[in-house]
Short mmCIF file of C-alpha atoms in Angstrom, two decimals:
data_model
loop_
_atom_site.label_atom_id
_atom_site.label_comp_id
_atom_site.label_asym_id
_atom_site.label_seq_id
_atom_site.Cartn_x
_atom_site.Cartn_y
_atom_site.Cartn_z
CA MET A 1 -53.51 86.75 19.76
CA SER A 2 -53.95 90.85 20.85
CA GLU A 3 -51.43 90.69 24.00
CA VAL A 4 -48.76 92.80 22.80
CA ARG A 5 -45.46 91.24 24.06
CA ASP A 6 -42.00 92.18 24.57
CA VAL A 7 -40.18 89.72 23.43
CA VAL A 8 -40.76 86.97 20.39
CA ILE A 9 -37.90 84.52 19.55
CA ILE A 10 -38.19 82.21 16.00
CA GLY A 11 -36.29 79.38 16.59
CA SER A 12 -35.40 76.98 19.01
CA GLY A 13 -32.03 75.88 18.46
CA PRO A 14 -28.99 76.70 20.86
CA ALA A 15 -29.67 80.41 19.85
CA GLY A 16 -33.01 80.21 20.25
CA LEU A 17 -33.08 79.09 23.67
CA THR A 18 -30.79 80.90 25.29
CA ALA A 19 -32.44 83.93 24.13
CA ALA A 20 -35.49 82.65 25.74
CA ILE A 21 -33.61 81.56 29.24
CA TYR A 22 -31.90 85.71 29.05
CA THR A 23 -35.01 87.22 28.55
CA ALA A 24 -36.99 85.17 30.75
CA ARG A 25 -34.69 85.68 33.90
CA ALA A 26 -35.17 89.56 32.24
CA ASN A 27 -38.33 89.32 32.86
CA LEU A 28 -39.53 90.40 29.85
CA ARG A 29 -41.84 86.36 29.53
CA PRO A 30 -41.09 85.31 26.33
CA LEU A 31 -42.81 83.54 23.41
CA VAL A 32 -40.35 80.77 22.51
CA ILE A 33 -42.50 80.10 18.69
CA GLU A 34 -39.83 76.84 18.27
CA GLY A 35 -40.56 74.87 14.44
CA ALA A 36 -42.29 72.34 13.38
CA PRO A 37 -41.29 68.51 13.75
CA SER A 38 -39.22 67.83 11.15
CA SER A 39 -36.33 64.78 9.73
CA SER A 40 -34.42 67.63 8.77
CA SER A 41 -32.30 70.55 10.37
CA ASP A 42 -34.78 72.93 10.93
CA GLN A 43 -36.93 71.27 13.70
CA PRO A 44 -37.31 72.63 17.14
CA GLY A 45 -33.97 71.92 18.89
CA GLY A 46 -31.95 72.65 15.58
CA GLN A 47 -29.09 71.03 14.00
CA LEU A 48 -28.19 69.27 16.88
CA MET A 49 -31.14 67.34 17.17
CA LEU A 50 -29.49 64.88 14.52
CA THR A 51 -26.26 64.39 15.61
CA THR A 52 -25.29 61.93 18.77
CA GLU A 53 -22.65 62.66 20.71
CA VAL A 54 -20.78 65.87 21.31
CA GLU A 55 -17.38 66.56 21.77
CA ASN A 56 -16.64 70.30 21.90
CA TYR A 57 -19.56 72.10 23.44
CA PRO A 58 -17.37 73.93 26.79
CA GLY A 59 -18.70 72.08 29.89
CA PHE A 60 -19.55 68.51 28.72
CA VAL A 61 -15.88 66.66 29.29
CA ASN A 62 -17.05 63.35 27.60
CA GLY A 63 -19.60 64.66 25.85
CA ILE A 64 -22.97 64.53 25.45
CA GLN A 65 -25.90 63.55 22.40
CA GLY A 66 -27.53 66.89 20.50
CA PRO A 67 -31.39 66.05 21.09
CA GLU A 68 -30.01 65.45 25.60
CA LEU A 69 -28.14 68.81 25.14
CA MET A 70 -30.79 70.36 24.12
CA ALA A 71 -34.03 69.45 26.02
CA ASN A 72 -31.09 70.56 29.03
CA PHE A 73 -31.23 74.22 27.28
CA ARG A 74 -35.04 73.57 26.92
CA ALA A 75 -35.52 72.97 30.52
CA GLN A 76 -33.71 75.69 31.35
CA ALA A 77 -35.51 78.35 29.43
CA ALA A 78 -38.27 76.83 29.98
CA ARG A 79 -37.53 76.81 34.16
CA PHE A 80 -37.57 80.48 34.40
CA GLY A 81 -41.02 80.72 32.31
CA ALA A 82 -40.82 81.02 28.37
CA GLU A 83 -44.07 80.12 27.02
CA LEU A 84 -42.63 77.49 24.01
CA LEU A 85 -44.71 76.76 21.56
CA THR A 86 -44.12 74.17 18.97
CA GLU A 87 -44.95 75.63 15.39
CA LYS A 88 -43.31 77.00 12.20
CA VAL A 89 -43.69 80.83 11.98
CA THR A 90 -45.95 81.05 8.62
CA ARG A 91 -45.28 84.90 7.89
CA VAL A 92 -44.27 88.18 9.41
CA ASP A 93 -44.17 91.86 9.46
CA LEU A 94 -41.74 93.66 10.50
CA SER A 95 -42.17 96.26 9.26
CA ALA A 96 -42.93 98.96 12.22
CA PRO A 97 -43.06 98.21 16.41
CA PRO A 98 -45.17 96.36 17.52
CA PHE A 99 -43.65 92.91 14.71
CA GLY A 100 -46.18 91.47 13.16
CA VAL A 101 -45.41 86.98 14.01
CA TRP A 102 -48.54 84.18 12.13
CA VAL A 103 -48.69 81.18 12.99
CA GLY A 104 -51.61 79.68 10.09
CA ASP A 105 -54.03 82.43 11.64
CA ASP A 106 -52.71 83.31 14.52
CA GLU A 107 -51.05 86.18 15.49
CA PHE A 108 -48.45 87.73 18.16
CA ARG A 109 -47.45 90.78 18.36
CA ALA A 110 -43.79 92.20 19.85
CA ARG A 111 -42.46 94.98 20.37
CA ALA A 112 -39.20 92.90 20.02
CA VAL A 113 -38.44 89.70 17.50
CA ILE A 114 -34.74 88.02 18.14
CA VAL A 115 -34.65 85.69 15.09
CA SER A 116 -33.23 82.25 15.51
CA THR A 117 -34.36 80.71 12.78
CA GLY A 118 -30.93 78.87 11.82
CA ALA A 119 -30.61 76.71 8.59
CA ARG A 120 -31.03 73.55 7.34
CA SER A 121 -29.21 70.46 5.57
CA LEU A 122 -28.52 71.71 1.91
CA MET A 123 -29.67 68.80 -0.59
CA LEU A 124 -28.35 67.92 -3.64
CA GLY A 125 -31.40 69.32 -5.83
CA LEU A 126 -31.40 65.82 -8.23
CA GLU A 127 -34.53 65.06 -8.57
CA ASN A 128 -34.55 61.27 -8.10
CA GLU A 129 -33.03 62.30 -5.08
CA ARG A 130 -36.36 63.39 -3.62
CA LYS A 131 -37.82 60.69 -5.15
CA LEU A 132 -36.03 57.95 -2.90
CA LEU A 133 -36.11 59.87 -0.54
CA GLY A 134 -37.12 57.14 3.34
CA TYR A 135 -36.32 54.51 0.07
CA GLY A 136 -32.02 54.90 0.56
CA VAL A 137 -32.17 58.13 0.02
CA SER A 138 -31.66 59.89 4.31
CA THR A 139 -31.79 63.61 5.61
CA CYS A 140 -31.02 61.59 9.17
CA ALA A 141 -27.82 59.70 9.70
CA THR A 142 -28.77 58.79 13.53
CA CYS A 143 -32.33 58.20 12.74
CA ASP A 144 -31.73 55.61 9.16
CA GLY A 145 -28.40 54.02 9.72
CA PHE A 146 -29.54 50.67 11.63
CA PHE A 147 -31.12 50.43 8.16
CA PHE A 148 -28.27 50.03 6.32
CA ARG A 149 -26.45 47.12 8.33
CA ASP A 150 -23.52 45.27 6.11
CA GLN A 151 -24.88 47.35 3.21
CA GLU A 152 -22.61 49.85 1.41
CA ILE A 153 -23.19 53.66 1.72
CA ALA A 154 -22.63 56.67 0.20
CA VAL A 155 -21.83 60.84 2.08
CA VAL A 156 -21.39 63.49 0.44
CA GLY A 157 -18.97 66.13 2.03
CA GLY A 158 -16.30 67.43 2.84
CA GLY A 159 -16.78 68.63 5.94
CA ASP A 160 -17.44 67.91 9.79
CA SER A 161 -21.31 67.05 8.87
CA ALA A 162 -20.11 64.21 6.56
CA LEU A 163 -17.32 62.70 8.34
CA GLU A 164 -19.84 62.66 11.30
CA GLU A 165 -21.84 61.16 9.50
CA ALA A 166 -19.62 59.55 7.55
CA LEU A 167 -17.86 57.65 10.61
CA PHE A 168 -21.56 56.84 12.67
CA LEU A 169 -22.51 54.53 10.30
CA THR A 170 -19.39 52.22 9.77
CA LYS A 171 -21.27 50.80 13.24
CA PHE A 172 -23.81 49.71 10.33
CA ALA A 173 -22.49 49.55 7.32
CA THR A 174 -19.63 47.40 5.35
CA LEU A 175 -18.93 50.89 3.49
CA VAL A 176 -18.87 54.71 3.48
CA THR A 177 -17.65 56.70 0.87
CA VAL A 178 -16.90 60.55 1.55
CA VAL A 179 -17.88 62.04 -2.37
CA HIS A 180 -16.32 65.00 -2.41
CA ARG A 181 -15.83 68.16 -4.51
CA ARG A 182 -12.45 68.46 -3.58
CA SER A 183 -8.80 66.80 -2.89
CA GLU A 184 -8.79 68.33 0.15
CA LEU A 185 -11.57 68.20 3.56
CA ARG A 186 -12.12 70.92 5.49
CA ALA A 187 -13.07 68.94 8.30
CA SER A 188 -11.38 69.91 11.60
CA LYS A 189 -8.09 68.25 11.76
CA ILE A 190 -9.30 65.68 14.47
CA MET A 191 -11.92 64.24 12.39
CA GLN A 192 -9.45 63.97 9.36
CA ASP A 193 -7.76 61.03 11.54
CA ARG A 194 -10.31 59.67 12.72
CA ALA A 195 -11.86 59.44 9.22
CA PHE A 196 -8.37 58.55 8.01
CA ARG A 197 -7.32 55.81 10.46
CA ASN A 198 -11.29 54.16 9.69
CA ASP A 199 -10.84 50.65 7.58
CA ARG A 200 -14.25 51.25 6.62
CA ILE A 201 -14.11 54.27 5.24
CA THR A 202 -13.42 55.59 1.83
CA PHE A 203 -12.62 58.35 -0.16
CA ALA A 204 -14.33 59.80 -3.60
CA TRP A 205 -11.94 62.92 -4.44
CA ASN A 206 -12.84 65.36 -6.91
CA SER A 207 -15.93 63.80 -7.23
CA VAL A 208 -20.29 65.34 -7.77
CA VAL A 209 -22.76 63.40 -8.04
CA THR A 210 -24.62 63.49 -11.27
CA ASP A 211 -27.47 61.26 -10.03
CA VAL A 212 -29.27 59.71 -7.76
CA LEU A 213 -30.48 56.24 -9.58
CA GLY A 214 -32.88 53.54 -8.70
CA ASP A 215 -36.91 52.62 -8.92
CA GLY A 216 -38.46 52.98 -6.10
CA LEU A 217 -35.89 51.58 -4.22
CA LEU A 218 -31.92 53.91 -4.60
CA ARG A 219 -29.08 50.58 -6.35
CA GLY A 220 -26.52 53.61 -6.73
CA ILE A 221 -25.44 57.05 -7.99
CA THR A 222 -23.67 58.82 -10.65
CA LEU A 223 -20.71 60.35 -10.38
CA ARG A 224 -17.95 62.46 -12.55
CA ASN A 225 -14.81 62.91 -11.57
CA THR A 226 -14.41 67.71 -11.65
CA VAL A 227 -10.72 67.83 -12.68
CA THR A 228 -10.74 64.56 -15.55
CA GLY A 229 -14.61 64.95 -16.82
CA GLU A 230 -15.19 60.73 -16.33
CA GLU A 231 -17.70 60.02 -15.13
CA SER A 232 -18.66 56.76 -12.87
CA GLU A 233 -21.51 54.59 -10.86
CA LEU A 234 -20.75 54.04 -7.50
CA PRO A 235 -23.56 51.24 -6.74
CA VAL A 236 -24.48 52.13 -2.95
CA GLY A 237 -28.33 51.30 -0.57
CA GLY A 238 -28.22 54.54 1.40
CA LEU A 239 -27.28 57.89 1.00
CA PHE A 240 -26.12 60.57 3.12
CA VAL A 241 -25.96 64.64 2.05
CA ALA A 242 -23.35 66.77 3.87
CA ILE A 243 -22.60 69.26 1.33
CA GLY A 244 -23.68 72.76 3.47
CA HIS A 245 -26.60 74.56 5.15
CA VAL A 246 -28.72 77.19 3.99
CA PRO A 247 -30.03 79.58 5.70
CA ASN A 248 -33.95 79.91 6.78
CA THR A 249 -34.99 82.96 5.38
CA ASP A 250 -37.26 83.08 3.12
CA LEU A 251 -39.55 84.47 5.68
CA PHE A 252 -37.37 87.93 5.65
CA THR A 253 -37.11 88.68 2.49
CA GLY A 254 -37.83 91.81 1.33
CA GLN A 255 -37.90 92.41 5.31
CA LEU A 256 -33.92 91.69 6.40
CA ASP A 257 -30.99 92.81 5.20
CA MET A 258 -29.23 89.84 3.99
CA ASP A 259 -26.04 88.61 1.72
CA ASP A 260 -26.19 87.44 -1.24
CA ALA A 261 -26.02 84.16 0.79
CA GLY A 262 -28.94 84.69 2.20
CA TYR A 263 -27.43 84.81 5.04
CA LEU A 264 -28.80 88.17 7.35
CA ILE A 265 -26.66 90.83 8.10
CA THR A 266 -26.20 91.80 11.78
CA GLU A 267 -24.72 94.89 13.81
CA ALA A 268 -20.55 94.02 13.54
CA GLY A 269 -20.37 92.78 17.15
CA SER A 270 -23.76 93.38 18.40
CA THR A 271 -27.29 91.27 16.88
CA ARG A 272 -29.23 94.46 15.33
CA THR A 273 -30.52 93.99 12.52
CA ASN A 274 -31.49 96.45 9.93
CA VAL A 275 -34.66 97.04 11.40
CA PRO A 276 -34.78 97.95 15.44
CA GLY A 277 -36.21 96.21 17.86
CA VAL A 278 -35.76 92.88 15.23
CA PHE A 279 -31.86 91.36 16.48
CA ALA A 280 -30.92 88.54 15.27
CA SER A 281 -29.17 84.81 16.29
CA GLY A 282 -27.06 82.21 15.46
CA ASP A 283 -26.32 80.19 12.45
CA VAL A 284 -29.27 82.50 10.38
CA GLN A 285 -26.49 84.91 11.10
CA ASP A 286 -23.56 83.76 10.91
CA HIS A 287 -21.69 81.25 7.95
CA VAL A 288 -18.01 82.21 9.23
CA TYR A 289 -18.35 79.81 12.48
CA ARG A 290 -21.39 77.90 12.99
CA GLN A 291 -20.84 76.25 16.08
CA ALA A 292 -23.19 75.08 18.78
CA ILE A 293 -21.66 77.53 21.59
CA THR A 294 -21.43 80.43 19.27
CA ALA A 295 -25.08 79.64 18.84
CA ALA A 296 -25.63 80.12 21.87
CA GLY A 297 -24.01 83.35 22.84
CA SER A 298 -24.79 84.61 20.27
CA GLY A 299 -28.67 83.81 21.66
CA CYS A 300 -26.96 85.70 25.21
CA MET A 301 -26.16 88.90 23.24
CA ALA A 302 -29.97 89.65 21.32
CA ALA A 303 -31.28 88.73 25.09
CA ILE A 304 -29.77 91.72 26.10
CA ASP A 305 -29.22 93.51 22.71
CA ALA A 306 -33.43 93.40 23.30
CA GLU A 307 -33.69 94.08 27.32
CA ARG A 308 -31.59 97.35 26.44
CA TRP A 309 -33.40 98.66 23.11
CA LEU A 310 -37.09 97.49 25.17
CA GLU A 311 -35.60 99.48 28.43
CA ALA A 312 -34.95 103.06 25.83
CA GLN A 313 -38.72 102.95 23.70
CA PRO A 314 -39.65 105.68 26.11
CA GLU A 315 -43.42 105.05 25.66
CA GLN A 316 -43.66 101.87 27.11
CA ALA A 317 -43.15 100.65 30.15
CA ILE A 318 -41.28 97.32 30.83
CA GLU A 319 -43.99 95.23 33.15
CA MET A 320 -41.58 93.66 35.17
CA ALA A 321 -44.10 90.32 37.21
CA THR A 322 -44.61 91.62 41.16
CA PRO A 323 -45.53 88.90 42.85
CA THR A 324 -49.35 90.32 43.24
CA ASN A 325 -51.01 87.28 42.17
CA TRP A 326 -49.05 84.54 44.25
CA MET B 1 -43.34 54.77 24.26
CA ALA B 2 -46.92 53.75 23.54
CA THR B 3 -49.02 55.17 26.02
CA ASP B 4 -52.79 54.57 26.74
CA ILE B 5 -54.40 55.75 22.67
CA ILE B 6 -51.63 54.83 21.50
CA THR B 7 -51.37 50.50 22.03
CA ALA B 8 -48.00 49.08 20.99
CA LEU B 9 -47.93 46.27 18.06
CA THR B 10 -44.77 43.75 17.92
CA ASP B 11 -43.97 41.46 15.38
CA SER B 12 -46.38 39.32 16.34
CA THR B 13 -49.09 41.13 17.47
CA PHE B 14 -49.28 43.09 14.33
CA ASP B 15 -51.38 40.92 11.42
CA GLU B 16 -54.39 40.94 14.24
CA ALA B 17 -54.68 44.99 14.73
CA VAL B 18 -54.11 45.47 11.59
CA ALA B 19 -56.75 43.06 10.19
CA SER B 20 -59.90 43.77 13.10
CA SER B 21 -59.25 47.65 13.11
CA THR B 22 -62.56 49.13 12.34
CA GLU B 23 -61.05 52.03 11.64
CA PRO B 24 -58.45 53.08 9.30
CA LEU B 25 -54.97 51.89 11.77
CA LEU B 26 -51.54 54.80 11.31
CA VAL B 27 -48.98 52.78 12.15
CA ASP B 28 -45.98 54.91 13.59
CA PHE B 29 -42.73 53.28 12.87
CA TRP B 30 -40.28 54.59 15.25
CA ALA B 31 -37.19 53.27 17.44
CA GLU B 32 -34.83 55.04 20.89
CA TRP B 33 -32.99 56.55 19.01
CA CYS B 34 -34.77 58.65 16.77
CA GLY B 35 -35.20 62.24 17.82
CA PRO B 36 -37.31 63.01 14.84
CA CYS B 37 -39.58 60.39 15.84
CA LYS B 38 -39.63 61.84 19.02
CA LEU B 39 -40.52 65.24 18.15
CA ILE B 40 -44.02 63.10 16.60
CA ALA B 41 -44.37 61.32 19.71
CA PRO B 42 -47.03 64.71 20.98
CA VAL B 43 -48.44 65.23 18.05
CA LEU B 44 -49.10 61.91 17.28
CA GLU B 45 -51.02 61.14 21.07
CA GLN B 46 -52.58 64.39 20.71
CA ILE B 47 -54.59 63.39 16.75
CA ALA B 48 -55.59 60.31 18.54
CA THR B 49 -57.62 61.97 21.12
CA GLU B 50 -58.67 64.07 18.50
CA ASN B 51 -60.35 61.71 16.20
CA ALA B 52 -60.89 58.77 18.71
CA GLY B 53 -63.34 56.98 17.13
CA ALA B 54 -62.45 57.30 13.18
CA LEU B 55 -59.15 56.70 13.10
CA ARG B 56 -56.57 54.76 15.09
CA ILE B 57 -52.65 55.03 16.11
CA ALA B 58 -50.34 52.35 16.86
CA LYS B 59 -46.64 52.40 16.70
CA VAL B 60 -44.10 49.44 15.75
CA ASP B 61 -40.05 50.00 17.23
CA VAL B 62 -38.01 48.80 14.32
CA ASP B 63 -35.33 47.67 16.21
CA GLN B 64 -37.63 44.49 18.12
CA ASN B 65 -39.91 44.05 15.18
CA GLN B 66 -37.92 44.13 12.37
CA GLN B 67 -39.31 41.92 10.53
CA ILE B 68 -42.66 43.80 10.05
CA ALA B 69 -40.68 46.79 9.30
CA ARG B 70 -38.44 45.60 6.59
CA ARG B 71 -42.12 43.44 5.27
CA PHE B 72 -43.29 47.49 4.40
CA ASP B 73 -40.11 48.16 3.49
CA VAL B 74 -39.30 50.73 6.12
CA MET B 75 -35.76 52.23 5.63
CA SER B 76 -35.75 55.18 6.85
CA ILE B 77 -38.20 56.46 10.75
CA PRO B 78 -40.65 58.52 11.23
CA THR B 79 -42.45 56.08 8.36
CA LEU B 80 -46.51 56.46 8.77
CA ILE B 81 -47.99 53.12 6.82
CA LEU B 82 -51.96 53.98 7.70
CA PHE B 83 -54.04 50.73 6.97
CA LYS B 84 -57.07 50.98 5.79
CA ASP B 85 -59.32 47.14 5.54
CA GLY B 86 -56.26 46.23 5.89
CA ILE B 87 -54.18 47.50 3.54
CA PRO B 88 -51.81 50.07 3.49
CA GLN B 89 -53.06 53.18 1.58
CA LEU B 90 -50.69 55.94 2.32
CA ARG B 91 -47.25 56.74 3.62
CA VAL B 92 -45.66 60.01 5.42
CA VAL B 93 -42.11 58.89 5.12
CA GLY B 94 -40.22 61.41 7.74
CA ALA B 95 -41.08 63.49 10.94
CA LYS B 96 -43.78 66.52 9.81
CA GLY B 97 -45.63 68.97 11.87
CA LYS B 98 -49.68 68.60 12.98
CA GLY B 99 -50.23 70.77 10.08
CA GLN B 100 -48.52 68.95 7.42
CA LEU B 101 -50.33 65.29 9.08
CA LEU B 102 -53.25 65.72 9.29
CA GLU B 103 -53.46 67.36 5.83
CA GLU B 104 -52.28 64.30 4.51
CA LEU B 105 -54.43 62.33 7.12
CA LYS B 106 -57.87 64.74 5.89
CA ALA B 107 -58.90 62.80 3.42
CA PHE B 108 -58.69 59.37 5.09
CA LEU B 109 -60.53 60.79 8.36
#
């Protein structure tokens, strides 16, 4: 704990693990604090851990399963010597280098920190939604779709995540209603085409969820039409929410500059935050692109930014791993 | 995913195992397709090893053992149910980190 490391990387999605690969290969012996297991998207491996097929990550002609892709990233980082700790960072002190990063009482000190904590899925924020988590309300379509065989399900959202989940769930459900607050989807054209062509998917347009119904077990949701104001009840046995993401930046409030939505601000064309020696990569600082490949690219940039910054520090000599202990 | 310390239970072996367990028995409902289930597997192994004698952990693959899953209204995985003297005492839905899990199990260890 008293050893000062060159680099600590917080988060282990595509951004964090790519940064790990590059910093490890630069002999910076990075420590990746991966995050703790969870059923929502802030977990080791990040958002792709909750998907099935990833078809748009370049290099995989026939697609690859999300968890498998992340296992590959992780193994590659480990291969080059990145140290991986499957815990969640509880506190940071970025006031001056060496920066402090805590997991409970365990303290880690680093000359450079790469923040790649990503983003987590938004919930509706309704009390009964929380109460019925695990009893019809689910945060993981791939985990729980199985339990809704021959039932009717609702998926809330209008982007690629919502449509991917809806399409996946048609394997089990008799009917999937995609509930979207506008009359147009923001998903990619290819996903829209697939959803429109699927017999088991129907759409509730211009609709917002006003309540989640059920006592001990989900039985339905109430909707309000944003155009007419009309309220209706949709009986469903399963509810999945895919309305967007919020960046995991609570740890950095008051320490790193962030925009109104909580995304970390980085200097254009780089991963530098307002604190010299602290770099941010991936979805935590991107609400425009938010793809695995852009996150990975950003992770590489952070590694290179960090390496160059460390080299430029006058008082520290970077220890190169020498084969004296072979 | 059963290991030496975590036994796999089935629709046919479940009741006996629960009834005959002298220590509290934590049952992990999981499935092959469930990423978060795999994430907690090593955590559960650690907890089982560190608390051997005070706690037993077993697994039920819901894909192969739907009767048991249905009996306990498991509709989201992972779901962990703690049995003491054959009665469900605690239910944890969703993957959690080791610290959080131990916090929940504290009262029963």
